[in-house]
Amino acid sequence: ENIEILTVSGYAGIRSPPWMLKTSCSLPNVTSMCLTDCLNWESLPCLHDMPCLEVLEIKRMHSVNKVGISQLSDQELFPKLKRLIIEDAQHFTGWSTGNSTRHMSFPCLCKLELRNCPSLTTFPEVPLSLTTMIIENVGLELLPMIHDKQSSSEDAMSSTSEEGGRWTSRLTTLHIHRCHKLRSLGSGLLQQQHLLRSLEALSIKSCDDVTCDLPDGFKDLTALRDLSLYDCPKLLVDKFHASLRTLEISECFVARGGWVDEYPFLFSVWVLKISGCPHVSSGHGGKVAEPLDWLSSMFNVYSLQLENTSFVSLNMFDKLHSLETLEIDGSRGAFFDGSWEFEWLEKLHTLSIRSCGELSELPENLYTLPALEELCVDNCPAIQALPANGLPASLKRLSISRCSPELIQRCLDDELDRPKIAKVGVVYIDGRNIAARQE
């Protein structure tokens, strides 16, 4: 009865061990329980009333289908649980709650992680104390709601905040990934945005059918700083709060016209990342330029990352005069088409070009970048030489790796491209520091 930390790994039985089927008093002091790799175990015992349990991890329990809950009258479920992690439980459907659904569950829960539980279609309300929720490959059709009433637990009360006379959630991080049955954001906790005054990071990725049926979008998430929306072709959001600083989106979202609001709601964004999808091309739906009109309102972006994009080109970003860092990873050759005039890149100090297999040459006007200090060229095998006009005089650091043997050889040859890099302070060729030639 003095056990505090209990781990069961590789248990081969179908049913719970007899000593776990006794009352919770048989494990009165356990604060942490981890059940892993018990592949045949089908039904877990009642764990909800263990008086000291704070951490519960259930991992790779492929046969578990439910966790039992006894018929209780007036008791909170999992009264002190702070961290709950359930991973790789393919058949887990949830809790067999009986008549206990009216009672508060997890009143002190701070961290919830549900991963690879495709049979889990419902989940109890989460408490105001929750700070992190990660849901990945779960069969939920709706997100759980927030239990917006004050818990009787003193621990839960101390972990919430009161704003304007109302108790608000402490949730700061919410990730929803690969939930293919999820249909709506307007029927779960995101409809309770008046309680989400602390939410700072929101990530929704690879949810094929989810729609944003919120009249005001994410406009009431007043603390939201980081937003990621990837591979959600039906998720059209047109309202955000001006607190947004980092925005990550996939091109399938952009190409389908994700934002069509008259208000320049994205002027506060500092970091923009656009990640591509191979099934989207420049001819998708016959509309490419129009959905990108919102770029004109993003005049404060200082870092732009383009990853595996197939329809964007550099001239689409000519309004981003504050740009300091530009990272291009896996973009097709079309990105570099057209005249390369760099007057608008007057503040650019870092340029990274990676995995652009179709790129046969660096821009001839590269030398005109007035503030460029760092240039990285990686895994671009078609580039044969440095630009004929040379590199910017401001360049302090150059890195070339995994490129063609011809380019590497030219950079080492005094008769070819080595003079173009002679005044660069630090030069790395395939990870080797090439000392600059002394004048």
PDB file of C-alpha atoms in Angstrom, residues 121-339:
ATOM      1  CA  THR A 121     -15.582   9.137 -30.520  1.00  0.00           C
ATOM      2  CA  THR A 122     -16.502  11.088 -27.384  1.00  0.00           C
ATOM      3  CA  PHE A 123     -14.658  12.579 -24.437  1.00  0.00           C
ATOM      4  CA  PRO A 124     -15.890  14.120 -21.174  1.00  0.00           C
ATOM      5  CA  GLU A 125     -15.827  17.841 -20.551  1.00  0.00           C
ATOM      6  CA  VAL A 126     -12.390  19.226 -19.729  1.00  0.00           C
ATOM      7  CA  PRO A 127     -11.761  21.489 -16.739  1.00  0.00           C
ATOM      8  CA  LEU A 128     -10.695  25.113 -16.593  1.00  0.00           C
ATOM      9  CA  SER A 129      -7.328  23.974 -15.171  1.00  0.00           C
ATOM     10  CA  LEU A 130      -6.251  22.374 -18.496  1.00  0.00           C
ATOM     11  CA  THR A 131      -3.229  24.103 -20.083  1.00  0.00           C
ATOM     12  CA  THR A 132      -2.290  21.736 -22.951  1.00  0.00           C
ATOM     13  CA  MET A 133      -4.517  19.587 -25.159  1.00  0.00           C
ATOM     14  CA  ILE A 134      -3.075  17.447 -27.963  1.00  0.00           C
ATOM     15  CA  ILE A 135      -5.494  15.362 -30.040  1.00  0.00           C
ATOM     16  CA  GLU A 136      -3.996  13.337 -32.885  1.00  0.00           C
ATOM     17  CA  ASN A 137      -5.638  10.623 -35.001  1.00  0.00           C
ATOM     18  CA  VAL A 138      -8.667  10.337 -32.734  1.00  0.00           C
ATOM     19  CA  GLY A 139     -12.191   9.471 -33.855  1.00  0.00           C
ATOM     20  CA  LEU A 140     -13.846  12.514 -32.314  1.00  0.00           C
ATOM     21  CA  GLU A 141     -16.621  14.078 -34.374  1.00  0.00           C
ATOM     22  CA  LEU A 142     -16.795  17.081 -32.039  1.00  0.00           C
ATOM     23  CA  LEU A 143     -14.222  18.592 -29.729  1.00  0.00           C
ATOM     24  CA  PRO A 144     -14.938  18.250 -26.005  1.00  0.00           C
ATOM     25  CA  MET A 145     -16.492  21.167 -24.182  1.00  0.00           C
ATOM     26  CA  ILE A 146     -14.957  23.088 -21.292  1.00  0.00           C
ATOM     27  CA  HIS A 147     -16.635  22.570 -17.944  1.00  0.00           C
ATOM     28  CA  ASP A 148     -17.160  26.261 -17.205  1.00  0.00           C
ATOM     29  CA  LYS A 149     -18.273  25.932 -13.617  1.00  0.00           C
ATOM     30  CA  GLN A 150     -16.059  26.222 -10.586  1.00  0.00           C
ATOM     31  CA  SER A 151     -14.857  22.863  -9.280  1.00  0.00           C
ATOM     32  CA  SER A 152     -15.173  21.919  -5.645  1.00  0.00           C
ATOM     33  CA  SER A 153     -11.500  20.931  -5.684  1.00  0.00           C
ATOM     34  CA  GLU A 154      -9.232  23.500  -4.049  1.00  0.00           C
ATOM     35  CA  ASP A 155      -6.409  22.531  -6.441  1.00  0.00           C
ATOM     36  CA  ALA A 156      -8.568  23.236  -9.452  1.00  0.00           C
ATOM     37  CA  MET A 157      -9.694  26.562  -8.024  1.00  0.00           C
ATOM     38  CA  SER A 158      -6.122  27.709  -7.498  1.00  0.00           C
ATOM     39  CA  SER A 159      -5.168  26.802 -11.073  1.00  0.00           C
ATOM     40  CA  THR A 160      -7.776  28.918 -12.822  1.00  0.00           C
ATOM     41  CA  SER A 161      -7.958  32.648 -13.287  1.00  0.00           C
ATOM     42  CA  GLU A 162     -10.783  35.073 -12.814  1.00  0.00           C
ATOM     43  CA  GLU A 163     -11.303  37.803 -15.373  1.00  0.00           C
ATOM     44  CA  GLY A 164     -14.081  40.315 -15.133  1.00  0.00           C
ATOM     45  CA  GLY A 165     -15.841  38.226 -12.525  1.00  0.00           C
ATOM     46  CA  ARG A 166     -15.825  35.090 -14.707  1.00  0.00           C
ATOM     47  CA  TRP A 167     -13.671  31.996 -14.416  1.00  0.00           C
ATOM     48  CA  THR A 168     -11.618  31.458 -17.552  1.00  0.00           C
ATOM     49  CA  SER A 169      -9.650  28.529 -18.898  1.00  0.00           C
ATOM     50  CA  ARG A 170      -5.864  28.263 -18.530  1.00  0.00           C
ATOM     51  CA  LEU A 171      -5.579  26.490 -21.901  1.00  0.00           C
ATOM     52  CA  THR A 172      -2.545  27.882 -23.763  1.00  0.00           C
ATOM     53  CA  THR A 173      -1.825  25.139 -26.354  1.00  0.00           C
ATOM     54  CA  LEU A 174      -4.317  23.255 -28.531  1.00  0.00           C
ATOM     55  CA  HIS A 175      -3.235  20.806 -31.282  1.00  0.00           C
ATOM     56  CA  ILE A 176      -5.780  18.956 -33.421  1.00  0.00           C
ATOM     57  CA  HIS A 177      -4.096  16.696 -35.994  1.00  0.00           C
ATOM     58  CA  ARG A 178      -5.360  13.938 -38.322  1.00  0.00           C
ATOM     59  CA  CYS A 179      -8.862  13.837 -36.872  1.00  0.00           C
ATOM     60  CA  HIS A 180     -10.620  12.725 -40.055  1.00  0.00           C
ATOM     61  CA  LYS A 181     -14.073  12.378 -38.462  1.00  0.00           C
ATOM     62  CA  LEU A 182     -14.052  15.887 -37.056  1.00  0.00           C
ATOM     63  CA  ARG A 183     -16.677  17.950 -38.876  1.00  0.00           C
ATOM     64  CA  SER A 184     -17.197  21.141 -36.942  1.00  0.00           C
ATOM     65  CA  LEU A 185     -15.344  23.633 -34.772  1.00  0.00           C
ATOM     66  CA  GLY A 186     -18.554  25.356 -33.752  1.00  0.00           C
ATOM     67  CA  SER A 187     -19.845  22.655 -31.412  1.00  0.00           C
ATOM     68  CA  GLY A 188     -16.854  22.134 -29.096  1.00  0.00           C
ATOM     69  CA  LEU A 189     -14.581  24.181 -26.918  1.00  0.00           C
ATOM     70  CA  LEU A 190     -13.747  26.660 -29.712  1.00  0.00           C
ATOM     71  CA  GLN A 191     -17.306  27.927 -29.486  1.00  0.00           C
ATOM     72  CA  GLN A 192     -16.481  28.890 -25.886  1.00  0.00           C
ATOM     73  CA  GLN A 193     -13.970  31.541 -26.888  1.00  0.00           C
ATOM     74  CA  HIS A 194     -15.063  33.724 -23.996  1.00  0.00           C
ATOM     75  CA  LEU A 195     -13.309  31.152 -21.792  1.00  0.00           C
ATOM     76  CA  LEU A 196     -10.181  30.864 -23.988  1.00  0.00           C
ATOM     77  CA  ARG A 197      -8.527  34.125 -22.983  1.00  0.00           C
ATOM     78  CA  SER A 198      -5.182  32.352 -22.460  1.00  0.00           C
ATOM     79  CA  LEU A 199      -4.964  30.342 -25.707  1.00  0.00           C
ATOM     80  CA  GLU A 200      -1.666  31.251 -27.386  1.00  0.00           C
ATOM     81  CA  ALA A 201      -0.948  28.386 -29.839  1.00  0.00           C
ATOM     82  CA  LEU A 202      -3.534  26.688 -32.075  1.00  0.00           C
ATOM     83  CA  SER A 203      -2.648  24.016 -34.639  1.00  0.00           C
ATOM     84  CA  ILE A 204      -5.171  22.246 -36.882  1.00  0.00           C
ATOM     85  CA  LYS A 205      -3.619  19.852 -39.407  1.00  0.00           C
ATOM     86  CA  SER A 206      -4.802  17.119 -41.787  1.00  0.00           C
ATOM     87  CA  CYS A 207      -8.465  17.223 -40.779  1.00  0.00           C
ATOM     88  CA  ASP A 208     -10.088  16.570 -44.155  1.00  0.00           C
ATOM     89  CA  ASP A 209     -13.700  17.494 -43.413  1.00  0.00           C
ATOM     90  CA  VAL A 210     -13.520  20.028 -40.614  1.00  0.00           C
ATOM     91  CA  THR A 211     -15.268  23.349 -41.229  1.00  0.00           C
ATOM     92  CA  CYS A 212     -15.179  26.590 -39.297  1.00  0.00           C
ATOM     93  CA  ASP A 213     -18.820  27.294 -38.515  1.00  0.00           C
ATOM     94  CA  LEU A 214     -17.977  30.057 -36.051  1.00  0.00           C
ATOM     95  CA  PRO A 215     -19.652  33.371 -37.017  1.00  0.00           C
ATOM     96  CA  ASP A 216     -16.665  35.414 -35.815  1.00  0.00           C
ATOM     97  CA  GLY A 217     -13.957  32.917 -36.714  1.00  0.00           C
ATOM     98  CA  PHE A 218     -11.069  33.154 -34.247  1.00  0.00           C
ATOM     99  CA  LYS A 219     -11.607  36.850 -33.619  1.00  0.00           C
ATOM    100  CA  ASP A 220     -12.307  36.392 -29.904  1.00  0.00           C
ATOM    101  CA  LEU A 221      -9.081  34.466 -29.232  1.00  0.00           C
ATOM    102  CA  THR A 222      -7.446  37.615 -27.948  1.00  0.00           C
ATOM    103  CA  ALA A 223      -4.208  35.944 -26.736  1.00  0.00           C
ATOM    104  CA  LEU A 224      -3.588  33.862 -29.876  1.00  0.00           C
ATOM    105  CA  ARG A 225       0.014  34.276 -31.074  1.00  0.00           C
ATOM    106  CA  ASP A 226       0.801  31.158 -33.145  1.00  0.00           C
ATOM    107  CA  LEU A 227      -1.612  29.622 -35.663  1.00  0.00           C
ATOM    108  CA  SER A 228      -1.018  26.593 -37.935  1.00  0.00           C
ATOM    109  CA  LEU A 229      -3.607  25.480 -40.495  1.00  0.00           C
ATOM    110  CA  TYR A 230      -2.373  22.593 -42.683  1.00  0.00           C
ATOM    111  CA  ASP A 231      -4.185  20.342 -45.143  1.00  0.00           C
ATOM    112  CA  CYS A 232      -7.709  21.316 -44.133  1.00  0.00           C
ATOM    113  CA  PRO A 233      -9.326  22.167 -47.502  1.00  0.00           C
ATOM    114  CA  LYS A 234     -12.770  22.916 -46.021  1.00  0.00           C
ATOM    115  CA  LEU A 235     -11.526  25.069 -43.167  1.00  0.00           C
ATOM    116  CA  LEU A 236     -12.244  28.610 -44.346  1.00  0.00           C
ATOM    117  CA  VAL A 237     -11.575  31.190 -41.641  1.00  0.00           C
ATOM    118  CA  ASP A 238     -11.940  34.908 -42.305  1.00  0.00           C
ATOM    119  CA  LYS A 239     -11.585  36.567 -38.903  1.00  0.00           C
ATOM    120  CA  PHE A 240      -8.625  36.678 -36.531  1.00  0.00           C
ATOM    121  CA  HIS A 241      -7.556  38.857 -33.643  1.00  0.00           C
ATOM    122  CA  ALA A 242      -4.752  41.350 -34.207  1.00  0.00           C
ATOM    123  CA  SER A 243      -2.640  39.553 -31.587  1.00  0.00           C
ATOM    124  CA  LEU A 244      -1.546  36.965 -34.207  1.00  0.00           C
ATOM    125  CA  ARG A 245       2.238  36.911 -34.711  1.00  0.00           C
ATOM    126  CA  THR A 246       3.137  33.578 -36.392  1.00  0.00           C
ATOM    127  CA  LEU A 247       1.007  32.084 -39.157  1.00  0.00           C
ATOM    128  CA  GLU A 248       1.648  28.696 -40.808  1.00  0.00           C
ATOM    129  CA  ILE A 249      -0.632  27.584 -43.636  1.00  0.00           C
ATOM    130  CA  SER A 250      -0.634  24.974 -46.376  1.00  0.00           C
ATOM    131  CA  GLU A 251      -1.135  25.962 -49.988  1.00  0.00           C
ATOM    132  CA  CYS A 252      -4.289  23.895 -50.342  1.00  0.00           C
ATOM    133  CA  PHE A 253      -5.809  26.279 -47.813  1.00  0.00           C
ATOM    134  CA  VAL A 254      -4.537  29.357 -49.631  1.00  0.00           C
ATOM    135  CA  ALA A 255      -5.441  28.202 -53.128  1.00  0.00           C
ATOM    136  CA  ARG A 256      -9.057  27.682 -52.152  1.00  0.00           C
ATOM    137  CA  GLY A 257      -9.478  31.232 -50.933  1.00  0.00           C
ATOM    138  CA  GLY A 258      -9.250  30.844 -47.187  1.00  0.00           C
ATOM    139  CA  TRP A 259      -9.526  34.550 -46.385  1.00  0.00           C
ATOM    140  CA  VAL A 260     -11.862  37.030 -48.029  1.00  0.00           C
ATOM    141  CA  ASP A 261     -12.298  39.697 -45.376  1.00  0.00           C
ATOM    142  CA  GLU A 262     -12.184  43.409 -46.144  1.00  0.00           C
ATOM    143  CA  TYR A 263     -10.465  44.257 -42.868  1.00  0.00           C
ATOM    144  CA  PRO A 264      -6.633  43.912 -43.062  1.00  0.00           C
ATOM    145  CA  PHE A 265      -6.625  41.502 -40.156  1.00  0.00           C
ATOM    146  CA  LEU A 266      -3.171  40.066 -40.794  1.00  0.00           C
ATOM    147  CA  PHE A 267      -1.137  43.251 -40.423  1.00  0.00           C
ATOM    148  CA  SER A 268       0.188  42.033 -37.062  1.00  0.00           C
ATOM    149  CA  VAL A 269       1.816  38.837 -38.451  1.00  0.00           C
ATOM    150  CA  TRP A 270       5.607  38.773 -38.139  1.00  0.00           C
ATOM    151  CA  VAL A 271       6.403  35.205 -39.259  1.00  0.00           C
ATOM    152  CA  LEU A 272       4.667  33.571 -42.247  1.00  0.00           C
ATOM    153  CA  LYS A 273       5.189  29.981 -43.386  1.00  0.00           C
ATOM    154  CA  ILE A 274       3.479  28.525 -46.457  1.00  0.00           C
ATOM    155  CA  SER A 275       3.864  24.772 -46.830  1.00  0.00           C
ATOM    156  CA  GLY A 276       2.846  23.069 -50.055  1.00  0.00           C
ATOM    157  CA  CYS A 277       0.751  20.072 -51.018  1.00  0.00           C
ATOM    158  CA  PRO A 278       1.729  18.006 -54.068  1.00  0.00           C
ATOM    159  CA  HIS A 279      -1.830  17.755 -55.384  1.00  0.00           C
ATOM    160  CA  VAL A 280      -2.216  21.523 -55.777  1.00  0.00           C
ATOM    161  CA  SER A 281      -0.896  23.070 -58.982  1.00  0.00           C
ATOM    162  CA  SER A 282      -0.790  26.538 -60.468  1.00  0.00           C
ATOM    163  CA  GLY A 283      -3.939  25.774 -62.411  1.00  0.00           C
ATOM    164  CA  HIS A 284      -5.993  24.652 -59.420  1.00  0.00           C
ATOM    165  CA  GLY A 285      -9.528  25.904 -59.893  1.00  0.00           C
ATOM    166  CA  GLY A 286      -8.247  28.501 -62.304  1.00  0.00           C
ATOM    167  CA  LYS A 287      -7.637  30.859 -59.378  1.00  0.00           C
ATOM    168  CA  VAL A 288      -4.229  31.572 -57.980  1.00  0.00           C
ATOM    169  CA  ALA A 289      -3.562  35.289 -57.700  1.00  0.00           C
ATOM    170  CA  GLU A 290      -6.905  36.307 -56.218  1.00  0.00           C
ATOM    171  CA  PRO A 291      -6.683  34.245 -53.000  1.00  0.00           C
ATOM    172  CA  LEU A 292      -3.222  35.732 -52.390  1.00  0.00           C
ATOM    173  CA  ASP A 293      -4.466  39.329 -52.342  1.00  0.00           C
ATOM    174  CA  TRP A 294      -4.351  39.231 -48.548  1.00  0.00           C
ATOM    175  CA  LEU A 295      -0.544  39.363 -48.788  1.00  0.00           C
ATOM    176  CA  SER A 296      -0.841  43.097 -49.373  1.00  0.00           C
ATOM    177  CA  SER A 297      -2.026  43.537 -45.771  1.00  0.00           C
ATOM    178  CA  MET A 298       0.922  41.650 -44.267  1.00  0.00           C
ATOM    179  CA  PHE A 299       3.385  44.500 -44.416  1.00  0.00           C
ATOM    180  CA  ASN A 300       5.020  43.672 -41.049  1.00  0.00           C
ATOM    181  CA  VAL A 301       6.267  40.169 -41.965  1.00  0.00           C
ATOM    182  CA  TYR A 302      10.002  39.890 -41.304  1.00  0.00           C
ATOM    183  CA  SER A 303      10.393  36.105 -41.787  1.00  0.00           C
ATOM    184  CA  LEU A 304       8.952  34.199 -44.766  1.00  0.00           C
ATOM    185  CA  GLN A 305       9.311  30.412 -45.145  1.00  0.00           C
ATOM    186  CA  LEU A 306       8.153  28.638 -48.304  1.00  0.00           C
ATOM    187  CA  GLU A 307       8.194  24.837 -48.228  1.00  0.00           C
ATOM    188  CA  ASN A 308       7.355  22.587 -51.219  1.00  0.00           C
ATOM    189  CA  THR A 309       5.233  25.265 -52.836  1.00  0.00           C
ATOM    190  CA  SER A 310       4.082  24.705 -56.397  1.00  0.00           C
ATOM    191  CA  PHE A 311       2.190  27.840 -57.402  1.00  0.00           C
ATOM    192  CA  VAL A 312       3.754  30.829 -55.637  1.00  0.00           C
ATOM    193  CA  SER A 313       6.459  33.037 -57.111  1.00  0.00           C
ATOM    194  CA  LEU A 314       8.700  35.654 -55.552  1.00  0.00           C
ATOM    195  CA  ASN A 315       6.900  38.591 -57.134  1.00  0.00           C
ATOM    196  CA  MET A 316       3.766  37.706 -55.154  1.00  0.00           C
ATOM    197  CA  PHE A 317       5.545  38.955 -52.024  1.00  0.00           C
ATOM    198  CA  ASP A 318       6.729  42.320 -53.318  1.00  0.00           C
ATOM    199  CA  LYS A 319       4.649  44.118 -50.673  1.00  0.00           C
ATOM    200  CA  LEU A 320       6.692  42.640 -47.819  1.00  0.00           C
ATOM    201  CA  HIS A 321       9.190  45.490 -47.543  1.00  0.00           C
ATOM    202  CA  SER A 322      10.036  44.563 -43.939  1.00  0.00           C
ATOM    203  CA  LEU A 323      11.305  41.096 -44.930  1.00  0.00           C
ATOM    204  CA  GLU A 324      14.567  40.161 -43.190  1.00  0.00           C
ATOM    205  CA  THR A 325      14.666  36.365 -43.574  1.00  0.00           C
ATOM    206  CA  LEU A 326      13.590  34.369 -46.648  1.00  0.00           C
ATOM    207  CA  GLU A 327      13.735  30.547 -46.597  1.00  0.00           C
ATOM    208  CA  ILE A 328      12.861  28.597 -49.739  1.00  0.00           C
ATOM    209  CA  ASP A 329      12.705  24.829 -49.308  1.00  0.00           C
ATOM    210  CA  GLY A 330      11.662  22.523 -52.134  1.00  0.00           C
ATOM    211  CA  SER A 331      10.032  25.156 -54.336  1.00  0.00           C
ATOM    212  CA  ARG A 332       9.845  24.475 -58.041  1.00  0.00           C
ATOM    213  CA  GLY A 333      11.742  26.406 -60.674  1.00  0.00           C
ATOM    214  CA  ALA A 334       8.657  28.507 -61.444  1.00  0.00           C
ATOM    215  CA  PHE A 335       9.237  30.375 -58.197  1.00  0.00           C
ATOM    216  CA  PHE A 336      12.235  32.090 -59.762  1.00  0.00           C
ATOM    217  CA  ASP A 337      10.604  32.978 -63.088  1.00  0.00           C
ATOM    218  CA  GLY A 338      10.323  36.555 -64.181  1.00  0.00           C
ATOM    219  CA  SER A 339      12.602  39.526 -63.638  1.00  0.00           C
TER     220      SER A 339
END
